[in-house]
Coordinates of C-alpha atoms (C1' of nucleotides) in Angstrom, one line a residue:
Chain A
M1 CA 11.3 -4.3 -18.4
A2 CA 8.9 -7.2 -18.6
T3 CA 8.4 -8.5 -15.1
V4 CA 7.5 -12.1 -14.4
K5 CA 4.4 -12.4 -12.3
V6 CA 5.1 -13.3 -8.7
D7 CA 3.7 -16.6 -7.7
M8 CA 1.4 -15.8 -4.8
E9 CA 1.7 -19.3 -3.4
K10 CA 5.5 -19.0 -3.2
L11 CA 5.2 -15.5 -1.6
V12 CA 2.7 -16.7 1.0
S13 CA 4.9 -19.7 1.8
L14 CA 7.9 -17.4 2.2
C15 CA 6.0 -15.0 4.4
R16 CA 5.0 -17.8 6.7
R17 CA 8.4 -19.6 6.7
R18 CA 10.3 -16.5 7.5
G19 CA 7.9 -15.0 9.9
F20 CA 6.3 -12.1 8.0
I21 CA 2.6 -13.1 8.1
F22 CA 0.7 -15.8 9.9
Q23 CA -2.9 -16.7 9.7
S24 CA -4.7 -15.4 12.8
S25 CA -5.5 -18.0 15.6
E26 CA -3.8 -20.7 13.4
I27 CA -3.6 -23.4 16.1
Y28 CA -7.4 -23.2 16.4
G29 CA -7.9 -23.6 12.7
G30 CA -7.6 -20.0 11.8
I31 CA -10.3 -17.4 11.3
N32 CA -11.3 -16.1 7.9
G33 CA -10.2 -12.5 7.1
F34 CA -7.8 -12.0 10.0
W35 CA -4.0 -12.0 9.8
D36 CA -1.0 -11.7 12.2
Y37 CA 2.3 -10.1 11.5
G38 CA 5.3 -12.1 12.7
P39 CA 8.7 -10.8 13.8
L40 CA 9.8 -9.6 10.3
G41 CA 6.3 -8.6 9.2
V42 CA 5.8 -6.2 12.1
E43 CA 9.2 -4.5 11.4
L44 CA 8.2 -4.1 7.7
K45 CA 4.8 -2.7 8.5
K46 CA 6.1 -0.4 11.2
N47 CA 8.7 0.9 8.7
I48 CA 5.9 1.6 6.3
K49 CA 3.8 3.4 8.9
D50 CA 6.8 5.4 10.1
A51 CA 7.8 6.4 6.6
W52 CA 4.2 7.6 6.0
W53 CA 4.1 9.5 9.3
Q54 CA 7.5 11.1 8.7
D55 CA 6.9 12.0 5.0
M56 CA 3.3 13.2 5.4
V57 CA 2.9 14.5 9.0
R58 CA 6.3 15.6 10.3
N59 CA 7.9 16.6 7.1
P60 CA 5.4 17.0 4.3
P61 CA 6.8 18.5 1.1
P62 CA 6.0 22.1 0.2
G63 CA 2.5 22.9 -1.1
P64 CA 1.5 23.9 -4.7
E65 CA 3.0 27.4 -4.3
G66 CA 6.0 26.2 -2.4
Q67 CA 4.4 27.1 0.9
E68 CA 5.0 25.1 4.1
I69 CA 2.0 22.9 4.8
T70 CA 0.6 22.2 8.3
M71 CA -0.1 18.7 9.4
V72 CA -1.1 17.4 12.8
G73 CA -1.6 13.9 14.1
L74 CA -4.5 12.3 15.9
D75 CA -5.2 8.9 17.5
C76 CA -8.9 8.3 18.1
A77 CA -10.8 5.6 19.9
I78 CA -12.0 2.8 17.7
I79 CA -15.4 2.8 19.3
M80 CA -17.3 6.1 19.1
N81 CA -20.7 7.3 19.9
P82 CA -23.0 5.4 17.4
K83 CA -24.4 8.7 16.2
V84 CA -21.1 9.3 14.4
W85 CA -22.1 6.4 12.1
E86 CA -25.6 7.6 11.7
A87 CA -24.3 11.0 10.6
S88 CA -21.7 9.5 8.3
G89 CA -24.3 7.4 6.6
H90 CA -22.7 4.1 7.6
V91 CA -25.6 2.9 9.7
G92 CA -28.2 3.6 7.1
G93 CA -26.3 3.1 3.9
F94 CA -23.6 0.7 4.6
S95 CA -25.7 -2.4 4.2
D96 CA -27.2 -3.5 1.0
P97 CA -30.0 -6.1 1.4
M98 CA -29.3 -9.0 -0.9
V99 CA -31.5 -11.7 -2.4
D100 CA -30.3 -15.1 -3.3
C101 CA -31.9 -17.5 -5.8
K102 CA -32.0 -21.0 -4.5
E103 CA -32.3 -22.4 -8.0
S104 CA -29.9 -20.4 -10.1
K105 CA -27.5 -19.7 -7.2
K106 CA -27.3 -16.1 -8.4
R107 CA -27.3 -13.2 -6.0
Y108 CA -29.0 -9.9 -6.6
R109 CA -29.1 -6.5 -4.8
A110 CA -32.6 -6.2 -3.5
D111 CA -32.8 -2.5 -4.4
Q112 CA -32.0 -3.3 -8.0
L113 CA -34.7 -5.9 -8.3
E114 CA -38.0 -5.1 -9.9
V115 CA -41.0 -7.2 -10.8
L116 CA -43.6 -7.3 -13.6
E117 CA -47.1 -8.4 -12.6
G118 CA -48.5 -11.3 -14.6
H119 CA -52.1 -11.4 -16.0
P120 CA -54.4 -10.6 -13.1
E121 CA -56.9 -13.4 -14.0
I122 CA -54.3 -16.1 -14.0
L123 CA -54.1 -17.5 -10.5
P124 CA -52.0 -17.6 -8.6
L125 CA -50.9 -14.2 -9.6
L126 CA -47.3 -14.3 -10.6
Y127 CA -44.6 -11.6 -10.5
Y128 CA -41.7 -11.8 -12.9
A129 CA -38.4 -10.4 -11.5
Y130 CA -35.6 -8.6 -13.4
T131 CA -32.9 -6.2 -12.4
S132 CA -33.3 -2.6 -13.2
N133 CA -29.8 -2.4 -14.8
D134 CA -30.2 -5.3 -17.3
Q135 CA -32.4 -4.9 -20.4
D136 CA -32.1 -8.6 -21.3
L137 CA -33.6 -9.6 -18.0
L138 CA -36.4 -7.1 -18.4
R139 CA -37.2 -8.6 -21.8
G140 CA -36.9 -12.1 -20.4
A141 CA -39.4 -11.3 -17.6
L142 CA -41.8 -9.8 -20.2
K143 CA -41.5 -12.9 -22.4
K144 CA -42.2 -15.2 -19.5
A145 CA -45.3 -13.2 -18.5
E146 CA -46.6 -13.2 -22.1
K147 CA -46.0 -16.9 -22.5
A148 CA -47.9 -17.7 -19.4
A149 CA -50.8 -15.4 -20.5
R150 CA -50.9 -17.1 -24.0
A151 CA -50.9 -20.6 -22.5
A152 CA -54.0 -19.6 -20.6
G153 CA -55.6 -18.1 -23.7
K154 CA -55.3 -14.5 -22.5
K155 CA -53.3 -11.5 -23.5
L156 CA -51.4 -9.0 -21.4
A157 CA -53.0 -5.6 -21.5
G158 CA -50.3 -3.3 -23.0
T159 CA -46.9 -3.2 -21.4
P160 CA -47.0 -4.2 -17.7
V161 CA -45.6 -1.7 -15.3
G162 CA -42.7 -2.7 -13.1
Q163 CA -42.6 -2.2 -9.4
A164 CA -40.0 -2.6 -6.6
F165 CA -39.3 -6.2 -5.5
M166 CA -39.0 -4.9 -1.9
N167 CA -42.7 -4.1 -1.8
V168 CA -43.8 -7.4 -3.1
A169 CA -41.3 -9.4 -0.9
Q170 CA -42.7 -8.0 2.3
E171 CA -45.2 -10.8 2.6
A172 CA -43.9 -14.3 2.5
S173 CA -47.0 -15.5 0.5
R174 CA -46.3 -12.9 -2.2
L175 CA -42.6 -13.7 -2.2
A176 CA -43.5 -17.3 -3.2
Q177 CA -45.3 -15.9 -6.3
V178 CA -42.1 -14.2 -7.6
V179 CA -40.4 -15.9 -10.6
G180 CA -36.6 -15.1 -10.3
P181 CA -34.8 -13.4 -13.2
D182 CA -32.9 -16.5 -14.2
V183 CA -35.4 -19.2 -13.5
E184 CA -38.8 -20.3 -14.8
V185 CA -40.6 -21.3 -11.6
P186 CA -41.8 -19.1 -8.8
G187 CA -40.6 -19.2 -5.2
T188 CA -36.9 -19.6 -5.6
L189 CA -35.9 -16.2 -4.2
T190 CA -35.0 -15.7 -0.6
E191 CA -36.3 -12.7 1.4
P192 CA -33.9 -9.7 1.3
R193 CA -31.1 -10.2 3.8
A194 CA -29.1 -7.3 5.1
F195 CA -25.3 -7.5 5.1
N196 CA -24.2 -4.9 7.5
L197 CA -20.5 -4.3 7.0
M198 CA -20.0 -2.8 10.5
F199 CA -19.0 -5.1 13.4
E200 CA -21.3 -4.5 16.4
S201 CA -20.7 -4.8 20.1
Y202 CA -22.1 -3.5 23.3
A203 CA -20.6 -1.0 25.6
G204 CA -21.7 -1.6 29.2
A205 CA -23.1 -4.6 31.1
I206 CA -26.4 -4.9 29.3
Q207 CA -26.6 -6.1 25.7
S208 CA -29.4 -3.9 24.7
E209 CA -30.1 -1.9 21.6
E210 CA -29.3 1.3 23.6
N211 CA -25.8 0.0 24.4
K212 CA -25.0 -1.0 20.9
V213 CA -21.7 0.3 19.5
Y214 CA -19.8 -0.3 16.3
L215 CA -16.1 -0.9 15.6
R216 CA -15.2 1.9 13.2
P217 CA -15.2 0.9 9.5
E218 CA -12.8 3.8 8.8
T219 CA -10.6 6.1 10.8
A220 CA -11.8 9.2 8.9
Q221 CA -14.8 10.0 11.1
G222 CA -12.7 10.4 14.2
M223 CA -10.8 13.2 12.5
F224 CA -14.0 15.0 11.4
V225 CA -15.6 14.8 14.8
N226 CA -12.4 16.2 16.3
F227 CA -12.1 19.0 13.8
R228 CA -13.2 21.6 16.3
N229 CA -11.0 20.2 19.1
V230 CA -7.9 20.4 16.9
L231 CA -8.8 23.9 15.7
D232 CA -9.4 25.2 19.2
S233 CA -6.3 23.6 20.8
S234 CA -3.5 23.7 18.4
R235 CA -3.4 27.2 16.7
V236 CA -3.7 25.7 13.3
K237 CA -5.1 27.7 10.4
L238 CA -6.6 26.6 7.2
P239 CA -5.4 25.0 5.1
F240 CA -4.2 22.2 7.3
G241 CA -4.4 18.4 7.6
I242 CA -5.2 15.9 10.3
A243 CA -3.5 12.5 10.0
Q244 CA -4.2 9.2 11.7
I245 CA -3.0 5.7 11.5
G246 CA -5.2 3.1 13.0
K247 CA -7.2 -0.1 12.8
A248 CA -10.6 -0.3 11.0
F249 CA -13.0 -3.1 10.7
R250 CA -15.4 -4.2 8.0
N251 CA -17.3 -7.4 8.1
E252 CA -16.5 -8.3 4.5
I253 CA -18.8 -10.9 3.1
N254 CA -16.0 -12.7 1.3
P255 CA -12.4 -11.9 2.4
R256 CA -10.0 -12.8 -0.4
N257 CA -6.5 -12.5 -1.8
Y258 CA -4.4 -13.1 1.2
T259 CA -4.3 -9.9 3.3
F260 CA -5.7 -7.7 0.6
R261 CA -9.3 -7.9 1.7
S262 CA -9.2 -8.4 5.5
R263 CA -11.9 -7.8 8.0
E264 CA -9.5 -6.1 10.4
F265 CA -7.0 -3.7 8.7
E266 CA -5.0 -0.6 9.3
Q267 CA -5.5 2.7 7.5
M268 CA -3.2 5.7 7.1
E269 CA -5.6 8.6 6.5
I270 CA -5.3 12.3 6.0
E271 CA -8.2 14.7 6.1
F272 CA -6.9 18.0 4.6
F273 CA -9.2 20.9 5.3
C274 CA -9.1 23.9 3.0
N275 CA -11.0 26.8 1.5
P276 CA -13.6 25.6 -1.0
N277 CA -12.2 27.9 -3.6
E278 CA -8.8 26.3 -3.3
S279 CA -10.0 22.7 -3.0
M280 CA -9.3 21.5 -6.5
K281 CA -5.7 22.7 -6.2
W282 CA -5.2 20.8 -3.0
Y283 CA -6.9 17.7 -4.5
E284 CA -4.4 17.7 -7.4
Y285 CA -1.6 18.3 -4.9
W286 CA -2.4 15.3 -2.8
R287 CA -3.2 13.0 -5.7
D288 CA 0.2 13.7 -7.3
L289 CA 2.1 13.6 -4.0
R290 CA 0.6 10.3 -2.9
K291 CA 1.4 8.6 -6.2
K292 CA 4.9 9.8 -6.1
W293 CA 5.3 8.6 -2.5
Y294 CA 4.8 5.0 -3.6
S295 CA 7.4 5.3 -6.3
T296 CA 10.0 6.7 -4.0
L297 CA 9.6 3.6 -1.8
G298 CA 10.4 1.3 -4.7
I299 CA 7.1 0.5 -6.3
Q300 CA 7.8 0.2 -10.0
S301 CA 5.8 2.9 -11.8
E302 CA 4.4 0.4 -14.4
N303 CA 2.7 -1.5 -11.6
L304 CA 1.3 1.6 -10.1
K305 CA -1.9 2.9 -11.7
P306 CA -3.6 6.1 -10.7
R307 CA -7.2 6.0 -12.0
E308 CA -9.6 8.9 -11.9
Q309 CA -13.0 7.5 -11.1
G310 CA -15.8 8.1 -13.6
K311 CA -18.8 10.2 -12.6
E312 CA -21.1 7.2 -12.3
E313 CA -18.5 5.5 -10.0
L314 CA -18.2 8.3 -7.6
A315 CA -19.7 8.1 -4.1
H316 CA -22.7 10.6 -3.9
Y317 CA -20.7 13.0 -1.8
S318 CA -17.5 13.1 -3.8
I319 CA -16.6 15.8 -6.3
G320 CA -13.6 13.7 -7.6
T321 CA -11.7 10.6 -6.6
T322 CA -8.5 9.0 -7.8
D323 CA -7.7 5.5 -6.9
I324 CA -4.1 4.7 -6.7
E325 CA -4.0 1.1 -7.8
Y326 CA -1.4 -1.6 -7.9
M327 CA -1.1 -4.6 -10.2
F328 CA -1.1 -7.4 -7.7
P329 CA -0.1 -10.8 -9.0
F330 CA -3.4 -12.3 -7.9
S331 CA -5.5 -10.2 -10.3
E332 CA -5.7 -9.2 -13.9
E333 CA -7.1 -5.9 -12.8
P334 CA -5.2 -3.3 -10.8
Q335 CA -6.4 -3.2 -7.2
E336 CA -6.8 -0.1 -4.9
L337 CA -4.0 0.8 -2.5
E338 CA -5.3 4.2 -1.8
G339 CA -8.2 6.5 -2.7
V340 CA -7.6 10.2 -2.9
A341 CA -11.1 11.7 -2.6
H342 CA -12.4 15.2 -2.8
R343 CA -15.2 15.0 -0.2
G344 CA -16.3 18.6 -0.4
A345 CA -18.1 19.8 2.7
F346 CA -20.1 16.5 3.0
D347 CA -18.7 15.2 6.3
L348 CA -18.5 18.4 8.3
T349 CA -21.9 19.4 7.1
A350 CA -23.3 16.0 8.1
H351 CA -21.8 16.2 11.6
M352 CA -22.9 19.8 12.0
T353 CA -26.5 18.8 11.2
K354 CA -26.5 15.7 13.4
S355 CA -24.7 17.2 16.4
G356 CA -25.9 20.7 16.2
K357 CA -22.4 22.0 16.8
D358 CA -20.8 24.6 14.6
L359 CA -18.0 23.1 12.6
S360 CA -17.5 26.0 10.2
Y361 CA -14.3 27.9 10.0
F362 CA -13.8 31.6 10.7
D363 CA -10.9 33.1 8.7
E364 CA -9.6 35.7 11.1
E365 CA -6.7 36.7 8.8
A366 CA -9.1 37.5 6.0
W367 CA -11.4 39.3 8.3
N368 CA -8.7 41.5 9.8
G369 CA -7.1 42.0 6.4
D370 CA -10.3 43.6 5.1
A371 CA -10.8 45.9 8.2
A372 CA -10.4 49.1 6.2
G373 CA -13.7 50.9 5.4
R374 CA -15.7 48.7 7.8
K375 CA -17.6 50.3 10.6
T376 CA -17.0 47.5 13.1
N377 CA -14.3 45.0 13.8
S378 CA -16.6 42.6 15.4
F379 CA -17.8 39.9 13.1
K380 CA -20.9 39.3 15.2
E381 CA -21.8 43.0 14.9
W382 CA -21.1 43.0 11.2
L383 CA -23.4 40.0 10.7
K384 CA -26.3 42.0 12.2
T385 CA -26.0 44.4 9.3
N386 CA -27.2 41.6 7.0
P387 CA -24.3 41.5 4.6
P388 CA -24.7 39.4 1.4
K389 CA -24.1 35.7 1.6
E390 CA -21.1 35.8 -0.6
E391 CA -19.5 38.4 1.6
I392 CA -20.0 36.2 4.7
A393 CA -18.6 33.2 2.9
K394 CA -15.3 35.1 2.5
Y395 CA -14.8 34.9 6.2
Q396 CA -16.8 32.1 7.5
Y397 CA -17.4 28.8 5.6
T398 CA -17.5 25.1 6.0
P399 CA -14.1 23.8 4.8
H400 CA -13.8 21.4 2.0
V401 CA -11.9 18.2 2.6
I402 CA -9.4 16.2 0.6
E403 CA -9.0 12.7 1.9
P404 CA -6.0 10.6 0.9
S405 CA -6.9 7.3 2.5
A406 CA -4.3 4.5 2.2
G407 CA -4.3 0.9 3.4
A408 CA -1.3 0.0 5.5
D409 CA -1.8 -3.7 5.0
R410 CA -2.5 -3.4 1.3
F411 CA 0.7 -1.4 0.8
T412 CA 2.6 -3.9 2.9
L413 CA 1.3 -6.6 0.6
A414 CA 2.3 -4.6 -2.4
V415 CA 5.8 -4.1 -1.0
L416 CA 6.1 -7.8 -0.5
C417 CA 4.9 -8.6 -4.0
E418 CA 7.2 -6.0 -5.4
A419 CA 10.2 -7.1 -3.5
Y420 CA 9.9 -10.8 -4.3
S421 CA 12.3 -11.9 -6.9
E422 CA 14.2 -15.0 -8.0
D423 CA 17.5 -14.6 -9.8
K424 CA 20.7 -16.6 -10.4
V425 CA 24.0 -16.1 -8.8
P426 CA 27.2 -18.1 -9.1
D427 CA 28.0 -20.5 -6.3
A428 CA 31.4 -21.5 -4.9
K429 CA 32.2 -23.5 -8.0
G430 CA 31.0 -20.8 -10.4
N431 CA 27.8 -22.6 -11.3
L432 CA 24.6 -20.4 -11.5
E433 CA 22.3 -21.2 -8.6
E434 CA 18.7 -20.1 -8.0
R435 CA 18.4 -17.3 -5.4
L436 CA 15.4 -16.0 -3.7
V437 CA 15.7 -12.4 -2.7
M438 CA 13.4 -9.8 -1.3
K439 CA 14.4 -6.5 -2.8
F440 CA 12.9 -4.2 -0.3
H441 CA 13.7 -0.5 -0.4
P442 CA 16.4 -0.1 2.4
R443 CA 14.0 2.2 4.3
L444 CA 11.4 -0.5 4.5
A445 CA 13.6 -3.5 4.9
P446 CA 12.8 -5.2 8.2
V447 CA 16.5 -5.8 8.9
K448 CA 18.9 -3.1 7.8
A449 CA 22.1 -5.1 8.1
A450 CA 23.5 -8.4 9.2
I451 CA 26.8 -8.6 11.0
L452 CA 28.7 -11.8 10.2
P453 CA 32.0 -13.1 11.4
L454 CA 33.5 -15.0 8.5
V455 CA 34.5 -17.9 10.7
K456 CA 33.8 -18.6 14.4
K457 CA 37.4 -18.2 15.7
E458 CA 40.4 -16.0 16.0
G459 CA 38.5 -13.2 17.7
M460 CA 36.2 -12.6 14.7
P461 CA 33.0 -13.2 16.7
E462 CA 34.1 -10.8 19.4
K463 CA 34.9 -8.1 16.8
A464 CA 31.6 -8.7 15.1
Q465 CA 29.7 -8.5 18.4
E466 CA 31.4 -5.2 19.1
L467 CA 30.1 -3.8 15.8
Y468 CA 26.6 -5.3 16.3
R469 CA 26.2 -3.6 19.7
E470 CA 27.1 -0.3 18.1
L471 CA 24.8 -0.6 15.2
K472 CA 21.7 -1.9 17.1
K473 CA 21.5 1.4 18.9
H474 CA 20.5 2.9 15.5
F475 CA 18.8 0.2 13.4
K476 CA 17.3 -3.2 13.4
V477 CA 20.3 -5.4 12.8
E478 CA 21.1 -9.1 13.1
Y479 CA 24.1 -11.0 14.3
D480 CA 24.7 -14.4 12.8
D481 CA 27.7 -16.7 13.2
G482 CA 25.9 -20.0 12.3
G483 CA 27.1 -22.1 9.5
A484 CA 28.9 -21.3 6.3
I485 CA 29.1 -17.7 5.1
G486 CA 27.3 -18.4 1.8
R487 CA 24.3 -19.8 3.6
R488 CA 24.2 -16.8 5.9
Y489 CA 24.2 -14.4 2.9
R490 CA 21.3 -16.3 1.3
R491 CA 19.3 -16.3 4.5
Q492 CA 19.7 -12.5 4.6
D493 CA 18.8 -12.2 0.9
E494 CA 15.6 -14.1 1.6
I495 CA 14.4 -11.7 4.3
G496 CA 15.6 -8.7 2.2
T497 CA 18.4 -7.4 4.3
P498 CA 20.1 -4.8 2.1
F499 CA 23.6 -5.1 3.7
C500 CA 25.8 -7.8 5.0
I501 CA 28.8 -6.7 7.0
T502 CA 31.5 -9.4 7.2
I503 CA 34.3 -9.4 9.7
D504 CA 37.3 -11.3 8.4
G505 CA 41.0 -11.8 9.0
D506 CA 41.9 -8.3 7.7
T507 CA 39.5 -6.7 10.1
L508 CA 41.7 -7.9 12.9
K509 CA 44.7 -6.4 11.3
D510 CA 43.4 -3.0 9.9
N511 CA 39.9 -2.7 11.3
T512 CA 38.2 -2.8 7.9
V513 CA 35.1 -4.8 7.0
T514 CA 33.3 -5.8 3.8
I515 CA 29.9 -4.5 3.0
R516 CA 28.0 -6.8 0.6
D517 CA 25.1 -5.4 -1.4
R518 CA 22.0 -7.6 -1.5
D519 CA 21.0 -7.0 -5.1
T520 CA 24.4 -7.2 -6.8
C521 CA 26.3 -9.4 -4.3
Q522 CA 29.2 -7.0 -4.7
Q523 CA 31.4 -6.2 -1.8
R524 CA 33.3 -3.1 -0.8
R525 CA 35.9 -2.8 2.0
V526 CA 35.4 0.1 4.3
P527 CA 36.8 1.1 7.7
M528 CA 34.6 -0.3 10.5
G529 CA 34.0 3.2 11.8
D530 CA 32.3 4.1 8.4
V531 CA 29.7 1.4 8.5
L532 CA 27.1 3.4 10.5
G533 CA 27.4 6.3 8.0
E534 CA 27.2 4.0 5.0
I535 CA 23.9 2.4 6.2
R536 CA 22.5 5.8 7.1
K537 CA 23.2 7.1 3.7
A538 CA 21.2 4.3 2.1
L539 CA 18.2 5.0 4.3
E540 CA 17.8 8.6 3.2
Chain B
rG1 C1' -24.0 -17.0 0.6
rC2 C1' -23.4 -20.8 -3.9
rG3 C1' -20.3 -24.2 -7.0
rG4 C1' -15.5 -26.6 -7.7
rG5 C1' -10.5 -28.0 -5.8
rC6 C1' -7.4 -28.6 -1.6
rG7 C1' -5.8 -29.5 3.8
rU8 C1' 0.1 -35.0 6.1
rA9 C1' 6.8 -31.8 9.8
rA10 C1' 8.6 -24.8 9.8
rC11 C1' 8.5 -25.2 3.9
rU12 C1' 7.5 -28.4 -0.7
rC13 C1' 5.3 -32.8 -1.1
rA14 C1' 4.9 -38.7 -1.2
rG15 C1' 1.8 -42.1 1.2
rU16 C1' -6.0 -45.5 -1.5
rG17 C1' -7.6 -49.8 5.1
rG18 C1' -2.4 -52.8 8.3
rU19 C1' 4.5 -49.6 12.3
rA20 C1' 4.0 -41.8 10.0
rG21 C1' 7.7 -40.9 5.2
rA22 C1' 11.3 -38.0 1.7
rG23 C1' 13.8 -33.6 0.4
rU24 C1' 14.7 -28.8 2.2
rG25 C1' 15.0 -26.2 6.7
rC26 C1' 16.4 -25.9 11.8
rC27 C1' 20.0 -27.2 16.2
rA28 C1' 24.8 -29.0 18.1
rC29 C1' 29.9 -30.4 17.4
rG30 C1' 33.9 -30.6 14.1
rU31 C1' 35.8 -28.7 9.6
rU32 C1' 35.8 -24.4 6.5
rG33 C1' 38.6 -17.8 5.1
rC34 C1' 33.5 -14.9 1.0
rC35 C1' 28.1 -16.7 -1.7
rA36 C1' 22.2 -22.4 0.0
rA37 C1' 30.3 -26.3 0.9
rC38 C1' 31.5 -31.0 3.8
rG39 C1' 31.3 -34.8 7.9
rU40 C1' 28.8 -36.7 12.2
rG41 C1' 24.9 -36.5 15.4
rG42 C1' 20.1 -34.5 16.5
rU43 C1' 15.2 -32.0 16.0
rU44 C1' 10.2 -31.5 14.1
rG45 C1' 3.6 -34.5 13.5
rU46 C1' -3.8 -33.4 17.5
rC47 C1' -2.3 -36.6 9.1
rG48 C1' -7.2 -29.3 9.8
rU49 C1' -11.2 -30.4 13.7
rG50 C1' -15.3 -33.4 15.6
rG51 C1' -18.1 -37.7 15.0
rG52 C1' -19.2 -42.5 12.5
rU53 C1' -18.0 -47.4 9.9
rU54 C1' -14.1 -51.2 11.0
rC55 C1' -10.3 -56.0 14.6
rA56 C1' -7.6 -51.8 12.4
rA57 C1' -8.7 -45.0 9.4
rA58 C1' -4.0 -40.1 7.0
rU59 C1' -6.8 -43.5 3.7
rC60 C1' -14.0 -44.9 3.6
rC61 C1' -18.7 -42.0 5.3
rC62 C1' -21.0 -37.5 7.7
rA63 C1' -20.4 -32.7 9.7
rU64 C1' -17.5 -28.6 10.6
rC65 C1' -13.3 -25.1 10.1
rG66 C1' -9.7 -22.9 7.0
rC67 C1' -7.2 -22.0 2.2
rC68 C1' -7.4 -21.4 -3.3
rC69 C1' -10.4 -20.6 -7.9
rG70 C1' -15.1 -19.0 -10.1
rC71 C1' -19.9 -16.5 -9.1
rU72 C1' -21.8 -12.7 -5.9
rC73 C1' -20.2 -8.5 -3.1
rC74 C1' -16.6 -4.7 -2.1
rA75 C1' -20.6 2.5 0.7

RNA sequence: GCGGGCGUAACUCAGUGGUAGAGUGCCACGUUGCCAACGUGGUUGUCGUGGGUUCAAAUCCCAUCGCCCGCUCCA
């Protein structure tokens, strides 16, 4: 089925008008990269987080061999000891110094910039910049150097050797001698400027370097640093997963595309710890499971694109990563909803090194299982006999980690895009009228049902109130007796309520009501007592 | 961070120096017995913000904030 691309502006307008999403601090002119969820938005996002927690943590599907899998939850502080971020590499590696060209308005990564030295006798000595990943720019720099030499009646000696721009740029006077890659004159490049993507703050009264802390840029590290705590306190055995839903913060240079790239966002992350020998199996398990999860919540499979990252794209620590991407209407390219990464032993090893604490796993079952023929049952004693490394690794090892890391806000946005639809339904006179309907999966719909007395008299409101009070014990439902019934149906369509329960004259006689389906507008008559069960059935 | 466009009611938008507008929505009452019905009445504004020019600024000028597009960036 060919789908018409959702008009983002219409979606944004609907989200605001109906109270899904507002710009943060709007009355003060807003703030770039931050968003608020309104009364309906918070219900939608909560349903998404609850569905994830239920399906991944409380009731995960069986593992690759049909075995039960163990998942436990965690809720870590957003601010942690800054050493966590040194160990994870975020403090050192999370910022790329950038260089801007005042003339060409281009921006370059400083670590990719290199320079060729001009002829040493032509003063002032010039440096010709190019980027290491662009052959054309290298040739361009060479040409400029040769041209300058020729103009002075000299010749470059052989092929000049490139050097790192960073070295040259350390002195302001030499920086002024650099000719940018896309310009002809020197002195247009700025000094390298660091863009640290972590928000900083200070814990304690004094705003000193010692008190500096960071708002976490991901929830993952909290699970790694609590690995030992979970192991020691909850009787879990490998393989098992730790799951967490929480806020993370990245000082994005350029927030874009509605809530897609925000500076404050919520992650739903799993760190699944397993034996290194079994890690590929678990990687595939989670990759397939996570993709399927989106489909079961109503994301059309053609909009959902799993993409195995190429080797050159992989982060240095990752053995394999699959991005689960969604075709958002604002982009020609699919955009990442979730990354399922095989992180190997990278994180636990890094924290072991930094903290000096042992984060390896001792497999007691395997150890006890191999007891026969061994002189001692004490692992410590056995280690003193200098067994071969491979033998030790059978019982004690650093677990490998599979990390399915999903963006709660990104998925919420995908759900909104996916749900948005315009169709035509007949009005009272039988003419086709435009209709705006949010086709949320019933499980995610912010309001599950609306209870509507057909007219505001003859005891219908009272009867409807009765049903409303019963249903609201179980679901988010709305009661509405305002205006004509058709208008009320449309209002509910616009916020994606899957069912409208209407109380009419027959209800008063035989206690039956009609249930209207949001997508088809079809109605069925059922006994009032069956309504709860009917809604429940749709939510499974 | 750069360039371009935009910013007026909850939403969509009109308003090019002289009283702040329309449609939709929303609320109330009446009517109405199943798909944005009808009648009557009502409601909504720091014209993004700050400053300047002017007798007078939504309108012209400057700055600033935000949104959209492109570039850049996105471990």
